[in-house]
Coordinates of C-alpha atoms and ligand atoms in Angstrom, one line a residue:
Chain L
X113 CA 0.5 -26.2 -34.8
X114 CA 2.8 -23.6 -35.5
X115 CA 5.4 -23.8 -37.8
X116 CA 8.3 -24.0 -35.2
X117 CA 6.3 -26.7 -32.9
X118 CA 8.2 -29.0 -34.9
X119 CA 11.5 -27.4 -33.7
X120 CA 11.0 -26.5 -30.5
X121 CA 10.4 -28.4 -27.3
X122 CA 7.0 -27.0 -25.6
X123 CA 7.5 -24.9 -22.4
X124 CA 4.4 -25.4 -20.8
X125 CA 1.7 -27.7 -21.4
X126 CA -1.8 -27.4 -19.8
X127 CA -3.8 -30.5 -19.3
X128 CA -7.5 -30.8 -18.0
X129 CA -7.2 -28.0 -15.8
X130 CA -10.7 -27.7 -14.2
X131 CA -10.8 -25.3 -11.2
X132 CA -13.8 -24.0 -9.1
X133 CA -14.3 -21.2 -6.9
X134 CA -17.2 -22.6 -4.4
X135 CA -20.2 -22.8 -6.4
X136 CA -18.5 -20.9 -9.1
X137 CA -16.9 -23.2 -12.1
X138 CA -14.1 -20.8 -12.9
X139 CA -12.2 -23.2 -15.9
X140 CA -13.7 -26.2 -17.4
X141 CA -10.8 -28.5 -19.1
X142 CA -8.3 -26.2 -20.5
X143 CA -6.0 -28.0 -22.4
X144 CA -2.8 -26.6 -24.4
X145 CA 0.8 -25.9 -25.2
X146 CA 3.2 -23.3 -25.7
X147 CA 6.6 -23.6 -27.1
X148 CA 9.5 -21.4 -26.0
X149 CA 9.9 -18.0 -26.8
X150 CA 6.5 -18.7 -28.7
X151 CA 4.0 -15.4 -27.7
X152 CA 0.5 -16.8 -27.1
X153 CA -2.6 -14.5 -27.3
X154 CA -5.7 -15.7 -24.8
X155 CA -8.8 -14.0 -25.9
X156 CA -12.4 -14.3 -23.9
X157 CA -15.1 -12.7 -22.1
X158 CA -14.7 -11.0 -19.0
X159 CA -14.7 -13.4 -15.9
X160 CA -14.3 -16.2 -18.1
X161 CA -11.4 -17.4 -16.1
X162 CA -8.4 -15.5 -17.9
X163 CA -6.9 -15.1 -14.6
X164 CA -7.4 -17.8 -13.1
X165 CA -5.7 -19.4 -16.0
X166 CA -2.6 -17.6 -15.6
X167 CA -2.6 -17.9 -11.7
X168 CA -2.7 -21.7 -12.1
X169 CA 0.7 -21.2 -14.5
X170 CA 2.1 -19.2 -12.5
X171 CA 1.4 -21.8 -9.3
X172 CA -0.3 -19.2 -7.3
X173 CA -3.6 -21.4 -6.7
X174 CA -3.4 -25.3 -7.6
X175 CA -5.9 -26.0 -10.1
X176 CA -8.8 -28.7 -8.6
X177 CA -7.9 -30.9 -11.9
X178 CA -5.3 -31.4 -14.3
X179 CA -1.9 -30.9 -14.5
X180 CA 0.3 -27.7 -15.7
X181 CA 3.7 -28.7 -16.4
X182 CA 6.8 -26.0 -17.5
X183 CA 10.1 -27.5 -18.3
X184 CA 9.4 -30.8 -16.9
X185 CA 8.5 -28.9 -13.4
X186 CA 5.2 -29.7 -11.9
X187 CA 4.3 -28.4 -8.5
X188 CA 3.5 -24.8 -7.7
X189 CA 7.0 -23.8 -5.9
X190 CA 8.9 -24.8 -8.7
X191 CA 6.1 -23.1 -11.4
X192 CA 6.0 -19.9 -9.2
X193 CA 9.8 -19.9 -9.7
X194 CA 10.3 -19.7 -13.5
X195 CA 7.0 -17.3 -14.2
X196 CA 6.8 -13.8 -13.5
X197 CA 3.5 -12.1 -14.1
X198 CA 2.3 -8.4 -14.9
X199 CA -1.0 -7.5 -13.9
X200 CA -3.8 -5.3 -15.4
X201 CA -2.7 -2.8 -12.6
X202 CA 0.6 -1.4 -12.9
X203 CA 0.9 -2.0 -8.9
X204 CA 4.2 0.1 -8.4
X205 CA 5.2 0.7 -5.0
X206 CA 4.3 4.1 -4.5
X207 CA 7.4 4.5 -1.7
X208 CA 9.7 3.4 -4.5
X209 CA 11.0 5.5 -7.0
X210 CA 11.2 3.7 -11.0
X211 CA 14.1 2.0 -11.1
X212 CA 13.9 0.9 -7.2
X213 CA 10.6 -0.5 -8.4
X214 CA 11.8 -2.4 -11.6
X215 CA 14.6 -4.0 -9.8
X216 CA 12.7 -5.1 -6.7
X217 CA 12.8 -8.7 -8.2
X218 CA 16.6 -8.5 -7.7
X219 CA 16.5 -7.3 -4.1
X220 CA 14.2 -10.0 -3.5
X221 CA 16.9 -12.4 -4.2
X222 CA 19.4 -11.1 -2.0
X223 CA 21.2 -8.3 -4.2
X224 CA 21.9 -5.2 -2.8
X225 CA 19.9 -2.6 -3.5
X226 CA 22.4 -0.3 -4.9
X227 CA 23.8 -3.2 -7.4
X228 CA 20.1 -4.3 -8.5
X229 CA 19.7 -0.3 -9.5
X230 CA 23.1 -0.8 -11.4
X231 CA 21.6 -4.0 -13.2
X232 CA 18.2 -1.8 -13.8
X233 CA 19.9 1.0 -14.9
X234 CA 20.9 -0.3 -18.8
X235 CA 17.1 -1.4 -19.6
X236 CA 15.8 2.0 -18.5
X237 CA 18.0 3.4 -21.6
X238 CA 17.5 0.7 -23.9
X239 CA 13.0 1.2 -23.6
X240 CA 12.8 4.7 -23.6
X241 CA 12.6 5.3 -19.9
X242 CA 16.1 7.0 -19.1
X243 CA 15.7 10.0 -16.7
X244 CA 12.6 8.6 -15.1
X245 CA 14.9 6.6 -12.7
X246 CA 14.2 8.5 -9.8
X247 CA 10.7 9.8 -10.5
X248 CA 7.7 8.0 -7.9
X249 CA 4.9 6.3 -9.7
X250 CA 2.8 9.5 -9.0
X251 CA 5.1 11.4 -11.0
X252 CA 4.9 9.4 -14.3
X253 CA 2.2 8.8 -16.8
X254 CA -0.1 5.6 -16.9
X255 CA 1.9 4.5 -20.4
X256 CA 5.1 5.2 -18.3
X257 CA 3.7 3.2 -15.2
X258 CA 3.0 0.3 -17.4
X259 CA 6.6 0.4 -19.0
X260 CA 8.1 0.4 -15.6
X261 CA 5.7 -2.3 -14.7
X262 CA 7.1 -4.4 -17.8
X263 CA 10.8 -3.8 -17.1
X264 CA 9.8 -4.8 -13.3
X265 CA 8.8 -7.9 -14.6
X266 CA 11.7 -8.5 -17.4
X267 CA 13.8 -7.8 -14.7
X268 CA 12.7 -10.9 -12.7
X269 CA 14.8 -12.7 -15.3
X270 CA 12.0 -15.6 -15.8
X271 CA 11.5 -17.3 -19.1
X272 CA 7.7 -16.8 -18.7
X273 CA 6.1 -13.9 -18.7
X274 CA 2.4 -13.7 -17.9
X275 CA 0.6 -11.0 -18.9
X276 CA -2.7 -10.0 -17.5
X277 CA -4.4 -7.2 -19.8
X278 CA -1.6 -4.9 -18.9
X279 CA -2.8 -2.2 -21.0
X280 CA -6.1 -2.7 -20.7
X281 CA -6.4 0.7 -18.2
X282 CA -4.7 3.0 -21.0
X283 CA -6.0 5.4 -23.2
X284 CA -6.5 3.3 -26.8
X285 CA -3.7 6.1 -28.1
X286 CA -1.7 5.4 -25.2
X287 CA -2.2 1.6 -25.9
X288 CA -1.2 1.5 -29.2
X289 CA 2.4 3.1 -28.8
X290 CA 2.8 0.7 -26.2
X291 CA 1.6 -2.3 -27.8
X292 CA 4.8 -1.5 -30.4
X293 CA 7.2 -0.8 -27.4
X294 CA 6.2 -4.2 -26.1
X295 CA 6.4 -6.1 -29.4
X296 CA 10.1 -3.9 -29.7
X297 CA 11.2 -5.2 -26.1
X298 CA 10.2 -8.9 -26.7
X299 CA 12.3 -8.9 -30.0
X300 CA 15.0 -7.7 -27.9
X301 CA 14.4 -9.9 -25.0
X302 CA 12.7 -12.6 -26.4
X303 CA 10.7 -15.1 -23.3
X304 CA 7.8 -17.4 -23.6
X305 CA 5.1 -14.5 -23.0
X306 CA 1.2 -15.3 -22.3
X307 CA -1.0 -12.1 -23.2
X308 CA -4.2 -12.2 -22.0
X309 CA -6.7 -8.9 -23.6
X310 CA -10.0 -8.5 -24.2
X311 CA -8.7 -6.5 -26.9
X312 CA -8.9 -8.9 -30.4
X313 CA -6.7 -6.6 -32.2
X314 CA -3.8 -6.2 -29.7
X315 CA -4.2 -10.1 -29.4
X316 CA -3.7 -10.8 -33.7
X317 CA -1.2 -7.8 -33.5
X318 CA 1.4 -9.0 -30.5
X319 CA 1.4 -12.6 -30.9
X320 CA 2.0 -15.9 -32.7
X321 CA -1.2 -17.9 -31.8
X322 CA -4.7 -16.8 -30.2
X323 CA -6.9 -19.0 -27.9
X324 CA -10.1 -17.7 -27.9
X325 CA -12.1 -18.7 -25.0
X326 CA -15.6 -19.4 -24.0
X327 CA -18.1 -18.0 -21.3
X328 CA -17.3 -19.2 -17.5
X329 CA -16.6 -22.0 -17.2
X330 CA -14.4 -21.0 -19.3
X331 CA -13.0 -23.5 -22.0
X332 CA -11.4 -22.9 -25.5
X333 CA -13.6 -22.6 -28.4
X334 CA -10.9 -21.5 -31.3
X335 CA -7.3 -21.6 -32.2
X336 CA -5.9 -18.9 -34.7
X337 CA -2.5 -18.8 -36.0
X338 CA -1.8 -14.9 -36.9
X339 CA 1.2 -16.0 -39.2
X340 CA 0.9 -12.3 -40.0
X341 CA 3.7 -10.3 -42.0
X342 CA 4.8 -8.1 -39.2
X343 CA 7.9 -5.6 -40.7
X344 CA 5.3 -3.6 -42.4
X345 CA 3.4 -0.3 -39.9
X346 CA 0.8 -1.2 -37.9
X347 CA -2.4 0.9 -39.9
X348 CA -1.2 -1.6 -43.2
X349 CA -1.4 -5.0 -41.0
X350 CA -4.7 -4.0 -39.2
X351 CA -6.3 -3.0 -42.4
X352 CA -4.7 -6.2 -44.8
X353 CA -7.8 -9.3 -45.8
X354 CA -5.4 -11.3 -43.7
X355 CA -5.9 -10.0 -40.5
X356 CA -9.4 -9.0 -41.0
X357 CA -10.3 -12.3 -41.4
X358 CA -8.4 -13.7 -38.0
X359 CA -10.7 -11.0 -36.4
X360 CA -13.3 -11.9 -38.1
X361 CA -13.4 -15.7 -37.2
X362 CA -12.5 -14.4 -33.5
X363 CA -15.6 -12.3 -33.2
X364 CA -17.0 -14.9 -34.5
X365 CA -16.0 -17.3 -31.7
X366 CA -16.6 -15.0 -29.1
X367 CA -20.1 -14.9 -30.1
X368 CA -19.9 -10.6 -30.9
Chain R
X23 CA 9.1 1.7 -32.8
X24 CA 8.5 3.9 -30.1
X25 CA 5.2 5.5 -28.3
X26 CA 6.9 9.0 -27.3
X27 CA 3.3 10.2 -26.6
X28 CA 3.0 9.7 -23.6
X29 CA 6.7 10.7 -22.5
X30 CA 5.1 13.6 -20.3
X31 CA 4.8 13.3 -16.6
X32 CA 1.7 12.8 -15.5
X33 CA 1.8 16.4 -13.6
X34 CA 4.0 19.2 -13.1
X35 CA 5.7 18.8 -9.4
X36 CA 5.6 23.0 -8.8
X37 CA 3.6 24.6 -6.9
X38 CA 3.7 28.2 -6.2
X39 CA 4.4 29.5 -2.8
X40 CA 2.2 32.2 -2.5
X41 CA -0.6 29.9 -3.1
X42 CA 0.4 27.3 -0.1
X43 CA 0.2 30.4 2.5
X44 CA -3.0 31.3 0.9
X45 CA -4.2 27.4 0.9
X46 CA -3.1 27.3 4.4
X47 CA -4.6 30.4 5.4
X48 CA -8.1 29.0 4.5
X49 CA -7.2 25.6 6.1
X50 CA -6.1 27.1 9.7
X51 CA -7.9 30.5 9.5
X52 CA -11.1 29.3 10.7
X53 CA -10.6 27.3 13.5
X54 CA -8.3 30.1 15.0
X55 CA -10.9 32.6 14.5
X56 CA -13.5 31.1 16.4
X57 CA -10.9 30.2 19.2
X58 CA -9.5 33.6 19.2
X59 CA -13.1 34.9 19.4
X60 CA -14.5 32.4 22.1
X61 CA -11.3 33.5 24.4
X62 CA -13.0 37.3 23.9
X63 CA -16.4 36.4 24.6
X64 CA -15.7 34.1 27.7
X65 CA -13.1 37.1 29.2
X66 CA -16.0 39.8 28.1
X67 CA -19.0 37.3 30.0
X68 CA -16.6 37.0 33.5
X69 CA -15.7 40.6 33.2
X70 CA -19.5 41.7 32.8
X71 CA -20.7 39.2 35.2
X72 CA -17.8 40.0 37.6
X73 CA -17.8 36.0 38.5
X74 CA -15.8 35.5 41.9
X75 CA -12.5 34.0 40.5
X76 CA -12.7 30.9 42.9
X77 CA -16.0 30.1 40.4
X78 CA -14.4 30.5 37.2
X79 CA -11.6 32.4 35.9
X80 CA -11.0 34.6 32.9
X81 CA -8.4 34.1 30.4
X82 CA -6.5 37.0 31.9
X83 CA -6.2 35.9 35.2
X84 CA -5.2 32.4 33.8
X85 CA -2.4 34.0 32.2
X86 CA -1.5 35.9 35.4
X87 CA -1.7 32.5 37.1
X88 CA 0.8 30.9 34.4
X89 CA 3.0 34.0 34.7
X90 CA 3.4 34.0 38.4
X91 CA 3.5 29.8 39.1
X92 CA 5.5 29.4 35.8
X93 CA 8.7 27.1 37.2
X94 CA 6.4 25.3 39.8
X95 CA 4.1 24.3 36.7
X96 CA 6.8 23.6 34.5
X97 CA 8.3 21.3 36.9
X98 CA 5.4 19.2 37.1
X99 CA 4.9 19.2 33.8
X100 CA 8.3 17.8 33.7
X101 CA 7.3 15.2 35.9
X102 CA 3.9 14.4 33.5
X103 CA 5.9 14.7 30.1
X104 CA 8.1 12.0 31.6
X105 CA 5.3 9.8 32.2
X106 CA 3.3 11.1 29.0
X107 CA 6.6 10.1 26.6
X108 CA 7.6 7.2 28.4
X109 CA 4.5 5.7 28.5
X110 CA 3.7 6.4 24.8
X111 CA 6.9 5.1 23.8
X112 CA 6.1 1.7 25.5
X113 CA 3.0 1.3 23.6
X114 CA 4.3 2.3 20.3
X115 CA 6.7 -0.6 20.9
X116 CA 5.0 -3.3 22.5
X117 CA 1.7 -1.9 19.9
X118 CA 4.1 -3.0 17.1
X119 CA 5.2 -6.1 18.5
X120 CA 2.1 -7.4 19.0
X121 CA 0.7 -6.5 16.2
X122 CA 3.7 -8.4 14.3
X123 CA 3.5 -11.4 16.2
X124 CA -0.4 -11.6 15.5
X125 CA 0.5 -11.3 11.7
X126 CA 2.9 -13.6 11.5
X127 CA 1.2 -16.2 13.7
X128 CA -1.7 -17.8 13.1
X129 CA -2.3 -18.9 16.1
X130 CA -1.4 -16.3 18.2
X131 CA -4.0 -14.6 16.1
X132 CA -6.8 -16.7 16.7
X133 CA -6.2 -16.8 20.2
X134 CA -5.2 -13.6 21.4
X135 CA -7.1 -11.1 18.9
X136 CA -10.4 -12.0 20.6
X137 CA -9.1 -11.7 23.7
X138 CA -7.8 -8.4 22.9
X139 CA -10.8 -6.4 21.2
X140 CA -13.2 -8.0 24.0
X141 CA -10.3 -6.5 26.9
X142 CA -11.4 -3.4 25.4
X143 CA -14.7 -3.1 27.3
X144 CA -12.4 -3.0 30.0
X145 CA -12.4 0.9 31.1
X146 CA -8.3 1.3 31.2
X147 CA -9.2 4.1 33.8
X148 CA -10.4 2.0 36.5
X149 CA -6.9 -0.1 36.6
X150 CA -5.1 3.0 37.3
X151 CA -6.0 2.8 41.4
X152 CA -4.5 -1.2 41.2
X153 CA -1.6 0.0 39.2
X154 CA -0.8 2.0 42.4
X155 CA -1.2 -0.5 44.8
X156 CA 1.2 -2.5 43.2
X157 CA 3.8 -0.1 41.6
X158 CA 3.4 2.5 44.2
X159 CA 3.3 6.4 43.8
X160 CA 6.3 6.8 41.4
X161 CA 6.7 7.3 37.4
X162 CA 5.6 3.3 37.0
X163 CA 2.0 3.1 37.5
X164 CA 1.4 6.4 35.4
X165 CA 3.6 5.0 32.6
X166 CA 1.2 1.7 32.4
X167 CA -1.5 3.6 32.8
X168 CA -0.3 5.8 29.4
X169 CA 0.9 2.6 27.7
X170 CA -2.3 1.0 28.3
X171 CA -4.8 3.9 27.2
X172 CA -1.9 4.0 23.6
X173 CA -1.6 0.7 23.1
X174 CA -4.9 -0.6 21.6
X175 CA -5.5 2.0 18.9
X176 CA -1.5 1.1 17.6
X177 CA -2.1 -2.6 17.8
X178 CA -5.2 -2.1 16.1
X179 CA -3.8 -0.2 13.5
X180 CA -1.0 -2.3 13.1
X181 CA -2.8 -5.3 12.5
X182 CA -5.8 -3.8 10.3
X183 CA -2.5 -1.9 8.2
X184 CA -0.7 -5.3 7.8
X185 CA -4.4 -7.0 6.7
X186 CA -5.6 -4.7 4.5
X187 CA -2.9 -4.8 2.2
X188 CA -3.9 -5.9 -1.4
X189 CA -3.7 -9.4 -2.2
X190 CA -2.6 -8.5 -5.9
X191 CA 0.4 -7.2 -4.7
X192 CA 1.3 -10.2 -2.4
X193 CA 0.6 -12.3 -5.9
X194 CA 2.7 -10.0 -7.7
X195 CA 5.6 -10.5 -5.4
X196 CA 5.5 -14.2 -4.9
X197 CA 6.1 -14.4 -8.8
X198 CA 8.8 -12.0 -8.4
X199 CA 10.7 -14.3 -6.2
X200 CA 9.9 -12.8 -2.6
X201 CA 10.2 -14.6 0.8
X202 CA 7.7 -14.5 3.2
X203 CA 10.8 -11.2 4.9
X204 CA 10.6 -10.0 1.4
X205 CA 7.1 -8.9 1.2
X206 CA 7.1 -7.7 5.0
X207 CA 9.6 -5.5 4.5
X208 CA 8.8 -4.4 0.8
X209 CA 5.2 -4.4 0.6
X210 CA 3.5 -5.0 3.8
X211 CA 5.0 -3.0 6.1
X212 CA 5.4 0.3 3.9
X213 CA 1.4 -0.1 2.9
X214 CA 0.9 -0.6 6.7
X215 CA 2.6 2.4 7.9
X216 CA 0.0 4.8 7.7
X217 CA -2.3 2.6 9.4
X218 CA 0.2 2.6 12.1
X219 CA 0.5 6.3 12.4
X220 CA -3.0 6.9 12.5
X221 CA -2.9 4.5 16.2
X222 CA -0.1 6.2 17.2
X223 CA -2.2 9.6 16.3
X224 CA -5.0 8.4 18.3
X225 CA -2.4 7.0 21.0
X226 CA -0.8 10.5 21.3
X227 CA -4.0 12.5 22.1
X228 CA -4.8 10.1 24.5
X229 CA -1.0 9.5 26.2
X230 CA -1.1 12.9 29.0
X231 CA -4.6 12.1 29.7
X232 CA -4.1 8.8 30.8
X233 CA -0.8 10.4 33.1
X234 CA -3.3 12.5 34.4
X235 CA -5.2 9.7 35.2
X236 CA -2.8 7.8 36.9
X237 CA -2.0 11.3 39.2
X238 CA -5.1 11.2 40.1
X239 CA -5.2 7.8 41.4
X240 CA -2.2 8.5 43.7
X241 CA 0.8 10.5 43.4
X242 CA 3.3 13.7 44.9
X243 CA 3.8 15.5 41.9
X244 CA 2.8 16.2 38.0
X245 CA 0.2 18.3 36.5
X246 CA -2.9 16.0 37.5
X247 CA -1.5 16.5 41.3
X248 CA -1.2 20.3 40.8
X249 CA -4.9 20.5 39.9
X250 CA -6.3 18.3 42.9
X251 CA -4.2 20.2 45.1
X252 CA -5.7 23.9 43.5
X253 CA -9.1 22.8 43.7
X254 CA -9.2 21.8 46.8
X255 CA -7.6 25.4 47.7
X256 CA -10.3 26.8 45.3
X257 CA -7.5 28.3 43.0
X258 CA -9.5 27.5 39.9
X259 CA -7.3 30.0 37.9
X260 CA -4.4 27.2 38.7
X261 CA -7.1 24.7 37.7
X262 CA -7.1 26.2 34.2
X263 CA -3.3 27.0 34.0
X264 CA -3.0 22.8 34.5
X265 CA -5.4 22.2 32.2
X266 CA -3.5 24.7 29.4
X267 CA -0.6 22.7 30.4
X268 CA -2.2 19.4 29.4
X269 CA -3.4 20.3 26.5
X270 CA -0.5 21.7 24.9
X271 CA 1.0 19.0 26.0
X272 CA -1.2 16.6 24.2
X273 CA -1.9 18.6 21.2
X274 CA 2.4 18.8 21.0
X275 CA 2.8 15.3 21.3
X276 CA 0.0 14.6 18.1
X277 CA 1.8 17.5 16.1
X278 CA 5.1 15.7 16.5
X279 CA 3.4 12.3 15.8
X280 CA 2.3 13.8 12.7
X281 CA 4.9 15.5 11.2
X282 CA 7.1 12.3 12.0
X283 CA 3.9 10.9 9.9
X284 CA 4.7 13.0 6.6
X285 CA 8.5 13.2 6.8
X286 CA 8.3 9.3 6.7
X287 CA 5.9 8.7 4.3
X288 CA 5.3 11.4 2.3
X289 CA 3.7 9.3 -0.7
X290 CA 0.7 8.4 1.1
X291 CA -1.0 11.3 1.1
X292 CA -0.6 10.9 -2.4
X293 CA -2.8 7.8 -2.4
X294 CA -1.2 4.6 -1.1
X295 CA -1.5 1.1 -2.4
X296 CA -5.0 0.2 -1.5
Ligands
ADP479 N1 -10.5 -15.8 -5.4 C1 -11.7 -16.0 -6.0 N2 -12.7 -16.3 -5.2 C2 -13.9 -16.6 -5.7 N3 -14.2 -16.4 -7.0 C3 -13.3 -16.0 -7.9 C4 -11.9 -15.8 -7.4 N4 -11.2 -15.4 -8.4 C5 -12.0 -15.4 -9.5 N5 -13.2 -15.8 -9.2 C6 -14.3 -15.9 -10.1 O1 -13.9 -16.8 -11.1 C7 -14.4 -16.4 -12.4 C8 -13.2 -16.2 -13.3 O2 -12.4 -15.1 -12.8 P1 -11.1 -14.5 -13.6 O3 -10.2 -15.6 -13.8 O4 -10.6 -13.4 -12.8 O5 -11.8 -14.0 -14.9 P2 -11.1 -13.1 -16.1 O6 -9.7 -12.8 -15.7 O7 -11.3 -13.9 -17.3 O8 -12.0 -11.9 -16.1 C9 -15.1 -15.1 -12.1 O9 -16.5 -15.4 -12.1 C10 -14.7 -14.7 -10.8 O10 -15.7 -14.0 -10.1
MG480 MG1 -8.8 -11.0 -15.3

C-alpha cells in the first residue's frame, strides 16, 4: 500500500468485476483501491479491457460481476455523477469555439452559457491556453486540443478523473510537454485521477501507483509503487536506477 | 513546467483572394463552358437544319418567347413558387418532426420506420390525381403533392443524422452531467445538421417538380398548366420558356438551401464529428 493508504479513506474500490462482451471475456476479476487524490497509472495490452475498466467506474455499462463502489455510492447514476472521463480523442465539438467547449459541463447543469464562459475564463489563463478562447477546435493544435479537452473535463468539477490514453494520438515531443502540463495542473487541482497509457514511461512518470495488466481477459498481474523523487527534470528521473527498474519489472509483467 | 511547443495553431486562417477567384474559376469554369457551348451547337443544328419551330425551337426564339410572354409567365410562376415554397416548407417541418419523434421514441421507431421506407415504393406521382379529387384544383393538392415528393429524403436524413452520431461523444457527455435535452441540443442535433441539409438538398431539387406534377393532374394556372396549354397549341418555344422557368426555379431553391447550409454550419465542411 501506499504510504498515505494509512491516512486516507479509499475513493473507489473495485471488487470482482468480471464483464463480457458476447463471447468476448473483456475483464476477468479486477480487484483494487484508490485513495483520494491518489493518481493511479493502469498499464496493459491493447484490448485488454482498459476501457472497459474505466466505463464500469465511470457507470456507463454495469459490470456482469462485482461491485465498484466510490464514496460509499454504488449504482451507475450515482458513479456517473462524481466521474468525469477524458478520452483518447480529444472529441471537441467542432461548432463550439474552446472555451464554449471547456465549459459545456457547466451548461449541462443549467448555467448560462455566458456565466459558464466567465467560470472557464480563469483556467484558460492559469494552463497556458489564454487567447485560444474563441479559436474552433480546427484552429488549434492536437497538444492544444488535448489541453482544452482536460480543462473540459476539470471543469466538470468531479473528484474523479478518468483518463483514457489522452495523449496517446500526439506526437512523443508533443506528449512530453504535456505530460508536465498535466502533472502541473493536477498539483494545482489536485482529484482522484485514473490514467490509463500504453505508454510505461508516462505511466512511472505521472502517477503514484501502476497496475499493470494482463492479456484479455484482462486481470492484474503487478502492482508498482513509483515513490519516485519528482522536483528534479524529467531527462534526470527517466534516466535514475530507480525508475529504470519500475520499467524494468513492468516490461517485465507485460511480457515485452 | 510548461510545453510551449506546440503553442502554434494548427494552420494559418488566410487565404489569399486572388487564389479563391482562381480556385473558383477552375471549380465553375467547366461546367459553364460546356453549357455555354451546347446552347451554340443546338442554336447552330436548328438554324442549319431550319427545323419548323412547332418541332423544336432554338435558344433564340426561346428567348424571344420569354421576352414577349414575360408577365403572363411570371404570373404563373408566381402561382408555382407558391406551391413550390409552401410545399417545401411543410416538409422541412413535419420532415423534422418526424424524424425527432422517431429518435426519441422507441416505439414510434419500430413501428413507423418500416412503414415509412416500405411507403416509399409508393410512386408519390400517382397520388397527385386523388389529391385533386379531394382538395380540388387550388394551391392544396399541389402543396401535398411537393410536401410529399420533400418529405422522405429530410426524414431520412434526419433520422440517419441523429443515429449516426458517435457513441463516444454520447459517453463523454453522460459523464459530463448531460440530460437526455442536453445531448440533443449540444451534440446530437449540431452533428445531425448536415445530414439534415443534405434531405432538404435533395427535397429542394425535387419541390417545383412535384408542383408541376400536381398541375398536371388538374389545375387553372402555374407553369405546369402553361406548358399543357402550349403544347397542345404546338407553341413548343413556350414549352421551353416553362421549362427555363422550372428550372431556375428549382436550381434557386437548392442554391438558397445551400448557402443557408454553410452560413449555418460552416464547421462542417471542415470535417464534423464523425
Ligand atoms: N461495446 C463493445 N462491444 C463488444 N465488444 C467490446 C465492446 N467494447 C469493448 N469490446 C471488446 O472488449 C475488449 C476490451 O476492450 P477495451 O476495454 O476497449 O480495451 P482497451 O481499452 O484495453 O484497449 C476488446 O476485445 C474489445 O474488442
Ligand atoms: Mg481503450
Amino acid at each position: 500500500m501506499t504510504p498515505e493508504a494509512v491516512t486516507s479513506t479509499a475513493a473507489i474500490e473495485l471488487r470482482g468485476i468480471r464483464h463480457r462482451f458476447g463471447e468476448v471475456a473483456a475483464l476477468a476479476d479486477v480487484t483494487f483501491t484508490i485513495n483520494r487524490h491518489e493518481r493511479l497509472g493502469i498499464v496493459g495490452p491493447s484490448g485488454c479491457g482498459k476501457s472497459t475498466l474505466l466505463s464500469a467506474i465511470a457507470g456507463l455499462i454495469q459490470p456482469d460481476e462485482g461491485t465498484v463502489e466510490i464514496d460509499e455510492a454504488t449504482t451507475p447514476g450515482e458513479r456517473l455523477r462524481r466521474c468525469a472521463l477524458m478520452p483518447q480523442r480529444d472529441l471537441l465539438l467542432p461548432w463550439r469555439t474552446a472555451i464554449d467547449n471547456a465549459a459545456i459541463a457547466l451548461q449541462n447543469r443549467g448555467m448560462k452559457r455566458s456565466e459558464a464562459r466567465e467560470q472557464a475564463r480563469p483556467l484558460f489563463e492559469r494552463f497556458g491556453l489564454a487567447e485560444f478562447e474563441e479559436r474552433t477546435p480546427d484552429e488549434l493544435s492536437g497538444g492544444m486540443r488535448q489541453r482544452v479537452a482536460f480543462l473540459r473535463t476539470l471543469m466538470a468539477q468531479k473528484d474523479i478523473l478518468l483518463l483514457d490514453e489522452p495523449f496517446a494520438a500526439l506526437d512523443s515531443i508533443t506528449r512530453s510537454g504535456m505530460q508536465e502540463w498535466l502533472l502541473s495542473a493536477l498539483e494545482q487541482e489536485p482529484r482522484t485521477a485514473l490514467l490509463v497509457t500504453h505508454d510505461v514511461d508516462e505511466a512511472l512518470l505521472l502517477t503514484h501507483r501502476v497496475i499493470v495488466m494482463s492479456a484479455r481477459p484482462g486481470r492484474i498481474v503487478r502492482t508498482l509503487e513509483t515513490d519516485l523523487a519528482r522536483d528534479r527534470p524529467r531527462r534526470e528521473i527517466v534516466t535514475s536506477p530507480e525508475f529504470t527498474a519500475l520499467k524494468e519489472t513492468a516490461l517485465e509483467s507485460l511480457e515485452l | 513546467m510548461s510545453g510551449q511547443a506546440d503553442l502554434a495553431p494548427a494552420q494559418s486562417a488566410s487565404t489569399s483572394r486572388s487564389r479563391a477567384t482562381r480556385s473558383a474559376f477552375a471549380r465553375f469554369g467547366p461546367p459553364m463552358l460546356v453549357v455555354v457551348l451546347t446552347i451554340a451547337l443546338w442554336e447552330l443544328v436548328i438554324q442549319i437544319l431550319d427545323v419548323p419551330s412547332y418541332i423544336w425551337s432554338s435558344p433564340t426564339q426561346i428567348v424571344e418567347t420569354i421576352q414577349e410572354r414575360f408577365p403572363d409567365l411570371m404570373g404563373h410562376a408566381a402561382v408555382t413558387l407558391t406551391e413550390t415554397l409552401v410545399g417545401f416548407g411543410f416538409a422541412v417541418f413535419f420532415g423534422l418532426a418526424f424524424g425527432l419523434l422517431l429518435h426519441f421514441s422507441v416505439m414510434a421507431r419500430r413501428s413507423l420506420y418500416p412503414i415509412l421506407i416500405a411507403s416509399q415504393s409508393i410512386p408519390t406521382v400517382v397520388l397527385a390525381p386523388v389529391f385533386v379529387l379531394v382538395l380540388g384544383f387550388g394551391l392544396w393538392p399541389k402543396v401535398s403533392v411537393v410536401a410529399l415528393f420533400c418529405f422522405f429524403p429530410i426524414v431520412v436524413g434526419t433520422i440517419d443524422g441523429l443515429t449516426s452520431v458517435d457513441r463516444e461523444y454520447i459517453r463523454m457527455m453522460l459523464t459530463l452531467d448531460a440530460s437526455r435535452m442536453g445531448i440533443f441540443r449540444r451534440v446530437e442535433f449540431p452533428s445531425a445538421l448536415p445530414q439534415i441539409f443534405t434531405g432538404m438538398r435533395v427535397g429542394a431539387t425535387y419541390a417545383a417538380i412535384g408542383a408541376v406534377f400536381g398541375e398536371w393532374a388538374g389545375s387553372q394556372s402555374g407553369l405546369g398548366w402553361q406548358m399543357l396549354q402550349a403544347k397542345g397549341r404546338l407553341d413548343t418555344a413556350l414549352v421551353f420558356a416553362d421549362i427555363v422557368f422550372i428550372t431556375v426555379m428549382a436550381l434557386s431553391l437548392f442554391g438558397i438551401v445551400s448557402l443557408v447550409e454553410r452560413l449555418t454550419i460552416p464547421w462542417a465542411r471542415k470535417g464534423g464529428v464523425t
